[in-house]
PDB file of C-alpha atoms in Angstrom:
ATOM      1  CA  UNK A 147       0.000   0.000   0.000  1.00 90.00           C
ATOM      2  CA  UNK A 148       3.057   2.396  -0.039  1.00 92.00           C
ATOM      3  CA  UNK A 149       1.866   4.026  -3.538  1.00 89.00           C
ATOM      4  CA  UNK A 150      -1.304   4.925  -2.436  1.00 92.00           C
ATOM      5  CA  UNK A 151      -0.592   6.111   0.983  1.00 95.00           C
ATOM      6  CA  UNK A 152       2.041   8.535  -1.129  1.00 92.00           C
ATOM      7  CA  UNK A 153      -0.129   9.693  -3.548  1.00 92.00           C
ATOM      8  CA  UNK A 154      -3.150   9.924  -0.623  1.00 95.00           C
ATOM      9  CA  UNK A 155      -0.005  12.066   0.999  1.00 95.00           C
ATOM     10  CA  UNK A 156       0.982  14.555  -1.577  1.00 93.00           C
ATOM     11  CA  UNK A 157      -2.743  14.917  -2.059  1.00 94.00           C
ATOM     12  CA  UNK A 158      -3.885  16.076   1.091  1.00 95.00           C
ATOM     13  CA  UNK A 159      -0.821  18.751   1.001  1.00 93.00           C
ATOM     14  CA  UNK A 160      -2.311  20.271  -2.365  1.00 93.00           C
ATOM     15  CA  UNK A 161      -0.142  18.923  -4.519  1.00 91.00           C
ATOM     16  CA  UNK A 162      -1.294  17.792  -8.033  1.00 89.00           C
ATOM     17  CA  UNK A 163      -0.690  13.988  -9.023  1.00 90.00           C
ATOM     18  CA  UNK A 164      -0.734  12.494 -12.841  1.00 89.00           C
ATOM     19  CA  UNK A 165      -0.009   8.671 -12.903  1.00 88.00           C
ATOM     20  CA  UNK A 166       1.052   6.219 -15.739  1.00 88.00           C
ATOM     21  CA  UNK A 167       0.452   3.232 -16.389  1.00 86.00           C
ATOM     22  CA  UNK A 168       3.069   2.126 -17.834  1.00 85.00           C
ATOM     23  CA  UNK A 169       6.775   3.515 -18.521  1.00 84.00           C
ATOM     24  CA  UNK A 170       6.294   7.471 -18.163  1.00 88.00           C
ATOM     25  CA  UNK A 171       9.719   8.700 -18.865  1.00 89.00           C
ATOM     26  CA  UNK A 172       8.108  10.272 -22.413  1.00 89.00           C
ATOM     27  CA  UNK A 173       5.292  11.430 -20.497  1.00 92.00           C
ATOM     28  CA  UNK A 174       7.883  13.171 -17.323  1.00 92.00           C
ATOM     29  CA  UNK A 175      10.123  15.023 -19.939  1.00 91.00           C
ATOM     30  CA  UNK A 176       6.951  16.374 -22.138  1.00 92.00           C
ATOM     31  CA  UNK A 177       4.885  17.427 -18.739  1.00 92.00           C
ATOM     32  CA  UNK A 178       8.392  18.974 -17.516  1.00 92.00           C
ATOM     33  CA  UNK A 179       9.232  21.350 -20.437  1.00 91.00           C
ATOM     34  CA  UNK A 180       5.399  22.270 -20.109  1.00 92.00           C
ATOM     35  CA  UNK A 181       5.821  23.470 -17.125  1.00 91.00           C
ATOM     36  CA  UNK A 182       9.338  24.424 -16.900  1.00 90.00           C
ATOM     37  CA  UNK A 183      10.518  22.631 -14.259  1.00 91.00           C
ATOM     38  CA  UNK A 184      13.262  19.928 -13.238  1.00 93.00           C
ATOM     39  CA  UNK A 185      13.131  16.406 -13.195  1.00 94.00           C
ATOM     40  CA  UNK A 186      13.264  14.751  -9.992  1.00 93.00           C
ATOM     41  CA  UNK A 187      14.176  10.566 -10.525  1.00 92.00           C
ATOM     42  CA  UNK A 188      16.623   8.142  -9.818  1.00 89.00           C
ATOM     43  CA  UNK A 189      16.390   7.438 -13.734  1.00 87.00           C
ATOM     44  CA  UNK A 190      19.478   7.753 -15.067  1.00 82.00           C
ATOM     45  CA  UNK A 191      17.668   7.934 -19.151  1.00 84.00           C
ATOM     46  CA  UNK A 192      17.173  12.038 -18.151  1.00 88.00           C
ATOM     47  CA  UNK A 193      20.733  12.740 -18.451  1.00 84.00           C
ATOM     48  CA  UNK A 194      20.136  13.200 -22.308  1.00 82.00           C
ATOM     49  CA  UNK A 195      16.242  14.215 -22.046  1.00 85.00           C
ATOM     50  CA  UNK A 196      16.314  17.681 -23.106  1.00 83.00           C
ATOM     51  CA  UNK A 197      14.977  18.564 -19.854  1.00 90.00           C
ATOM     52  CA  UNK A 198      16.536  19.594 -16.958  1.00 92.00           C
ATOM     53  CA  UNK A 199      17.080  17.249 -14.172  1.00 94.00           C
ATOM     54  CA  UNK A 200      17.748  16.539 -10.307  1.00 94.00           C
ATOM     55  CA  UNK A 201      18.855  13.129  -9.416  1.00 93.00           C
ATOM     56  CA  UNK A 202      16.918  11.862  -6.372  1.00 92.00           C
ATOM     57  CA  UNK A 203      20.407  10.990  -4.662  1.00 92.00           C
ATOM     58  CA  UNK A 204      21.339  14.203  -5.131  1.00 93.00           C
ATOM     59  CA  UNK A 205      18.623  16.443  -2.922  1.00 92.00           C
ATOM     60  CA  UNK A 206      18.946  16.729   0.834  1.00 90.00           C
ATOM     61  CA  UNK A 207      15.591  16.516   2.736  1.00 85.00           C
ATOM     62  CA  UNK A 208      17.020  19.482   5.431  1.00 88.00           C
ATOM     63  CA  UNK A 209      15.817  22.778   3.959  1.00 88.00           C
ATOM     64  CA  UNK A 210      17.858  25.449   4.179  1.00 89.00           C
ATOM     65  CA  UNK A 211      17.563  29.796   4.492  1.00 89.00           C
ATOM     66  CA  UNK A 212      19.543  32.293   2.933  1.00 84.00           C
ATOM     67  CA  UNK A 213      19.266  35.808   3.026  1.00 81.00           C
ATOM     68  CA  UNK A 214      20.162  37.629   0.285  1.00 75.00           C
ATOM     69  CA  UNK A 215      20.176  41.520  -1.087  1.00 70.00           C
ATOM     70  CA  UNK A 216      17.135  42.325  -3.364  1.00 64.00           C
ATOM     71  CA  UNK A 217      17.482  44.528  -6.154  1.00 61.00           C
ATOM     72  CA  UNK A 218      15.025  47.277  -7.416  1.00 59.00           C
ATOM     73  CA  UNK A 219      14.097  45.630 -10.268  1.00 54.00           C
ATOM     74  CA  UNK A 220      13.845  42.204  -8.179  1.00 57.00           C
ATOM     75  CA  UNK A 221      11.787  43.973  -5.443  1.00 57.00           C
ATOM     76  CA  UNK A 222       8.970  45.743  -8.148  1.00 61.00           C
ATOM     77  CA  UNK A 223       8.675  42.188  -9.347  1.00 57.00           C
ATOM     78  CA  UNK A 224       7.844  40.825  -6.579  1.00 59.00           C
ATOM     79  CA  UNK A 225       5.567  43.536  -5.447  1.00 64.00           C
ATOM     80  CA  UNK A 226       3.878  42.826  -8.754  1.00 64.00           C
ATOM     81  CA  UNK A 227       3.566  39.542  -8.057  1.00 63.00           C
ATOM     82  CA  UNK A 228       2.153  39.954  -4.333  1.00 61.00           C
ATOM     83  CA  UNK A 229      -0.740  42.085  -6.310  1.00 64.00           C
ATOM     84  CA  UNK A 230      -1.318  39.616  -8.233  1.00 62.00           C
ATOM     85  CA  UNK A 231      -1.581  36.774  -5.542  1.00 53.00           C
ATOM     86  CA  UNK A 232      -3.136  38.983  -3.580  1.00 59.00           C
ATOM     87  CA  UNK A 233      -5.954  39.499  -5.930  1.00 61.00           C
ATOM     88  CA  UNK A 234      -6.124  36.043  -6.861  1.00 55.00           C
ATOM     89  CA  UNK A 235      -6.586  34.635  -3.305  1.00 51.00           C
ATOM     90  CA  UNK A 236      -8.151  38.146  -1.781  1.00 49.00           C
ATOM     91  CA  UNK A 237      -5.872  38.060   0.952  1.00 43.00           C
ATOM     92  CA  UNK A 238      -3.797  40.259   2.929  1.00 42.00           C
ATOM     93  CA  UNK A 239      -0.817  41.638   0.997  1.00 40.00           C
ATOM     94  CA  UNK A 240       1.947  39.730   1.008  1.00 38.00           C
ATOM     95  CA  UNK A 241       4.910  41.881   0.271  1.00 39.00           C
ATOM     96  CA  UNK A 242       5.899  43.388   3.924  1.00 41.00           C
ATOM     97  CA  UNK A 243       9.750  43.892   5.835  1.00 39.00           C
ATOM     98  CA  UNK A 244      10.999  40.655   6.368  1.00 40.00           C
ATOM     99  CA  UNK A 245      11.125  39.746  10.200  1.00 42.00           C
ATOM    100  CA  UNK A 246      14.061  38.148  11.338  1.00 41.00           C
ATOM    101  CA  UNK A 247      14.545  37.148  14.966  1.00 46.00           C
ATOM    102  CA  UNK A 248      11.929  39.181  15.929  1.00 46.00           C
ATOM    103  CA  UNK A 249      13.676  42.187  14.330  1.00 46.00           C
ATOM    104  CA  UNK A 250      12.140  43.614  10.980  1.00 46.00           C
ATOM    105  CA  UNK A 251      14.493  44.068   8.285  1.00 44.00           C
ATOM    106  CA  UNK A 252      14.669  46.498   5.586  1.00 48.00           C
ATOM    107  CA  UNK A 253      12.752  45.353   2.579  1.00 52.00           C
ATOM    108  CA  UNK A 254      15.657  45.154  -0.253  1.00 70.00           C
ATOM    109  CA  UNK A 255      16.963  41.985   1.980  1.00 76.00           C
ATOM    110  CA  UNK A 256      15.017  38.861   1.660  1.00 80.00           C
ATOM    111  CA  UNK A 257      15.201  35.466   2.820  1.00 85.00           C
ATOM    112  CA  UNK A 258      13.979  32.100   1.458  1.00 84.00           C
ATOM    113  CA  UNK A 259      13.945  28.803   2.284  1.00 87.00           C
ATOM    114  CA  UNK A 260      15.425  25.857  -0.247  1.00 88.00           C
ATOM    115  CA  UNK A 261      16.803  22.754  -0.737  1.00 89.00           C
ATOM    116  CA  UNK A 262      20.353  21.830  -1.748  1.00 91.00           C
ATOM    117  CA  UNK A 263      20.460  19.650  -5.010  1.00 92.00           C
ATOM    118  CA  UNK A 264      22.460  19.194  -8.011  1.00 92.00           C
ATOM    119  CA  UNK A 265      20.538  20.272 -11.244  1.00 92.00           C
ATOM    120  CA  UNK A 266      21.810  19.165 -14.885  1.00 90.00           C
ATOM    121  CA  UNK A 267      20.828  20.732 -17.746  1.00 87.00           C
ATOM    122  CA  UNK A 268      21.623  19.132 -21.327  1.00 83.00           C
ATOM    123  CA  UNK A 269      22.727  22.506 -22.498  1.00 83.00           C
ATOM    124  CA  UNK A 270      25.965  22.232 -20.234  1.00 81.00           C
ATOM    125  CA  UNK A 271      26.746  18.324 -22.027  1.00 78.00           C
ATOM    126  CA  UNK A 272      26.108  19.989 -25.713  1.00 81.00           C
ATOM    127  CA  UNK A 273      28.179  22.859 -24.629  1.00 79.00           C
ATOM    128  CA  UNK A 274      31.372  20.654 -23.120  1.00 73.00           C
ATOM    129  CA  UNK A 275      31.671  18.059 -25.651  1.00 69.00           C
ATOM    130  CA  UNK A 276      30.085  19.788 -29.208  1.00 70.00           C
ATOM    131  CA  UNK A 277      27.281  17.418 -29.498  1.00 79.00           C
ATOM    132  CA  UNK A 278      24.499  18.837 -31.061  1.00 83.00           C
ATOM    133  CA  UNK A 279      20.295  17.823 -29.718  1.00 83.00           C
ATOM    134  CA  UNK A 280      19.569  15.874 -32.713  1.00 85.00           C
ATOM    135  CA  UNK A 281      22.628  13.208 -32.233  1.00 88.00           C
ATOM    136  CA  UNK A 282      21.774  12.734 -28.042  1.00 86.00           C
ATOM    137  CA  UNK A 283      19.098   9.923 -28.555  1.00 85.00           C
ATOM    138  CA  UNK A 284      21.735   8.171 -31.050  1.00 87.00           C
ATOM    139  CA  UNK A 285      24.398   8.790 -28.214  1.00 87.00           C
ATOM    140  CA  UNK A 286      21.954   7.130 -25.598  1.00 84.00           C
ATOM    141  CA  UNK A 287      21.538   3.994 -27.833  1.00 85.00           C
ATOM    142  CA  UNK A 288      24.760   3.285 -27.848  1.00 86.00           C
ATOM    143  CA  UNK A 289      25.147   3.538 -24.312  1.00 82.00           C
ATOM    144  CA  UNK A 290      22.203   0.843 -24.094  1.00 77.00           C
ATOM    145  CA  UNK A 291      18.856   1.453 -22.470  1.00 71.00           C
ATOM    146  CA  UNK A 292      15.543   0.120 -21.178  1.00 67.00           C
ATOM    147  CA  UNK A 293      15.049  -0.418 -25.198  1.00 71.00           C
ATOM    148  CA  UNK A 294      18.294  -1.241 -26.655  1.00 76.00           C
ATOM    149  CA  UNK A 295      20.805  -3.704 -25.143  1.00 76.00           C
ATOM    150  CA  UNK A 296      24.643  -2.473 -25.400  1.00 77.00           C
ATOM    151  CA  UNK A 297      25.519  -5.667 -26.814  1.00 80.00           C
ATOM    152  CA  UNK A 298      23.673  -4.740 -30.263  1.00 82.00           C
ATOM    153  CA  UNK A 299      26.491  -2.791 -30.660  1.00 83.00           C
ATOM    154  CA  UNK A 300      29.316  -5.041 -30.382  1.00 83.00           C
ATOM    155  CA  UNK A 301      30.566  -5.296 -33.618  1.00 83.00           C
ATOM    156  CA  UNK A 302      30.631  -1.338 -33.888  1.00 83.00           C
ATOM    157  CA  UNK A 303      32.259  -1.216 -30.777  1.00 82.00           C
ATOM    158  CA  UNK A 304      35.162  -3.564 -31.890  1.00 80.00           C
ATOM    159  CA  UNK A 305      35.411  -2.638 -35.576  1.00 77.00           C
ATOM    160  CA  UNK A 306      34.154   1.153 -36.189  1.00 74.00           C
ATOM    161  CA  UNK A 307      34.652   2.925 -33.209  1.00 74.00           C
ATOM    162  CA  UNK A 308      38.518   2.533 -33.380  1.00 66.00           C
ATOM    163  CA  UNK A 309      40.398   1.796 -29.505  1.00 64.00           C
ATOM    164  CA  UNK A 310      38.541   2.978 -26.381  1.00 62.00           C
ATOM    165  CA  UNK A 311      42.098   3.267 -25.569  1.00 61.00           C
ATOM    166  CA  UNK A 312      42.648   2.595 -21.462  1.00 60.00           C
ATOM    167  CA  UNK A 313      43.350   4.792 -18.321  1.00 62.00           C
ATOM    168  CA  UNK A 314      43.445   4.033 -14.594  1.00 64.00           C
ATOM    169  CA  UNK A 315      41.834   7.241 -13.961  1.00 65.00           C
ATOM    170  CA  UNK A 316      38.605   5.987 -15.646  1.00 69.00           C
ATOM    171  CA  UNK A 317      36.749   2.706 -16.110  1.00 77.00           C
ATOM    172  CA  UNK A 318      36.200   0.950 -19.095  1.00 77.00           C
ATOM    173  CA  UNK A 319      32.382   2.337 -19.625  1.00 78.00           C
ATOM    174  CA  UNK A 320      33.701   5.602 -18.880  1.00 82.00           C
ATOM    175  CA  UNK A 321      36.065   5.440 -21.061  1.00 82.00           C
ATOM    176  CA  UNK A 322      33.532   3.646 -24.164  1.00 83.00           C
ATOM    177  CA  UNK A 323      31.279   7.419 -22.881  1.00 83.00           C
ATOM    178  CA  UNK A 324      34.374   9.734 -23.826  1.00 84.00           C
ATOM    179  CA  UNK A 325      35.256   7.723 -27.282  1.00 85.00           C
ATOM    180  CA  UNK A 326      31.764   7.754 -28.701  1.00 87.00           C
ATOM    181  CA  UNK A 327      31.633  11.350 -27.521  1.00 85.00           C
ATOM    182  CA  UNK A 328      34.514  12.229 -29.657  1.00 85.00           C
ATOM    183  CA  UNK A 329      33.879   9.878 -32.510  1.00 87.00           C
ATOM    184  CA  UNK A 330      30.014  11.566 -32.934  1.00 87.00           C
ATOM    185  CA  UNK A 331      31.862  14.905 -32.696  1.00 85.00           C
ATOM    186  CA  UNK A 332      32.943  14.398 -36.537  1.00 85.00           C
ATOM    187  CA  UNK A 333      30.095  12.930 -37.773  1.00 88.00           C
ATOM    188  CA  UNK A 334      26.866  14.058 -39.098  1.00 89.00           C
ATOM    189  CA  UNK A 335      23.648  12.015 -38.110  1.00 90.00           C
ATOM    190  CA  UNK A 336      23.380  10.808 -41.518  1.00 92.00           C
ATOM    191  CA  UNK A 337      27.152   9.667 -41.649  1.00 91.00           C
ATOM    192  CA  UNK A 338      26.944   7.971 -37.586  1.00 90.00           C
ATOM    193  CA  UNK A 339      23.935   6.103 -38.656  1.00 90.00           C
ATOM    194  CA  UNK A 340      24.977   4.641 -41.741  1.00 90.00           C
ATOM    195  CA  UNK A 341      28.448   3.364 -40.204  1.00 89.00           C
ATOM    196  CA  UNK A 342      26.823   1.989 -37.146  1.00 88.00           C
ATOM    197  CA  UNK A 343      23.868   0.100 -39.300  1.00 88.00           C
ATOM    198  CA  UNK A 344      27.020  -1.036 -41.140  1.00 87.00           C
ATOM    199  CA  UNK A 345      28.564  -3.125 -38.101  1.00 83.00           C
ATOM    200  CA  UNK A 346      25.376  -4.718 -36.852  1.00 81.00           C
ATOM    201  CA  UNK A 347      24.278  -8.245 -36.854  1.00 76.00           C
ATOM    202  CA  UNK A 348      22.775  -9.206 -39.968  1.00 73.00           C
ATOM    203  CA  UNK A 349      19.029 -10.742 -39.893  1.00 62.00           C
ATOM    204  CA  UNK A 350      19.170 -14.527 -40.933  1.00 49.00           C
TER     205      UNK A 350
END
């Protein structure tokens, strides 16, 4: 019963739930660029989703404050934004000094409350190793996924990849992550495809 006494969890705390099914990885990414926001999963596969995306093992459960300088522009913002909650919900206004330790503080300092995380964002793997969107499901398949074993690829691997080369710095599947990196680097979709259909197994 620990699904539904989650989902009967996040519910009573006003928190909107969608369920699959069946695998919802497609579903995740398409609901998460919709609503620009991260990713939060164990699932490895949104690594090269062109969303971004905060591994589970990554986010501490203590939340933490910071207090931080507001700027003009920052501080009309958010006075817009108070109107506009404030209309929404016809409460009391929202925007006010900050009160901290019983003192009130001058209203270009704010504080807010957050939890420390890693966040990836496929922009920064494009950027750092000149692969381009359109070659990043190609790049996945090779790497082998819920879909596509790694050992399709054997023959590519040995023949037209050219030597993973070794390092004790680095693993071998590291290693096989940095080669096919470099290899798709200087090729165009068109040209990777065609030399990897090349090495696999032929149908009998």
């Amino acid at each position: 019963m620990m699904n539904e006494v989650f989902v009967d969890a996040v519910r009573d705390c006003g928190v909107p739930v969608m369920r699959c099914l069946f695998e919802a990885d497609d579903e995740l990414a398409a609901l998460a660029r919709k609503l620009n926001c991260p990713v939060l999963s164990y699932d490895s596969d949104f690594y090269i989703y062109n969303v971004r995306y905060i591994p589970l093992i990554t986010l501490t459960v203590k939340a933490r404050t910071k207090l931080r300088k507001e700027s003009a522009s920052r501080r009309n913002l958010r006075k817009n934004e108070a109107k506009k909650l404030e209309k929404l919900v016809k409460g009391n206004r929202v925007i006010r000094g900050i009160t901290i330790n019983n003192q009130e503080t001058s209203p270009q300092w704010v504080t807010y409350k957050y939890l420390d995380c890693c966040l990836y964002r496929v922009e920064k793997l494009i950027s750092r190793s000149s692969l381009s969107k359109e070659k990043i499901p190609l790049f996945a398949a090779l790497l082998g996924n819920d879909f596509i074993s790694r050992k399709l690829f054997q023959n590519f691997f040995a023949y037209g990849l050219g030597k993973i080369g070794g390092s004790r710095k680095t693993n071998q599947h590291q290693r096989r992550i940095r080669r096919i990196l470099e290899w798709l680097k200087h090729e165009s979709l068109e040209s990777a495809l065609e030399k990897i259909m090349n090495h696999l197994p032929k149908a009998s």
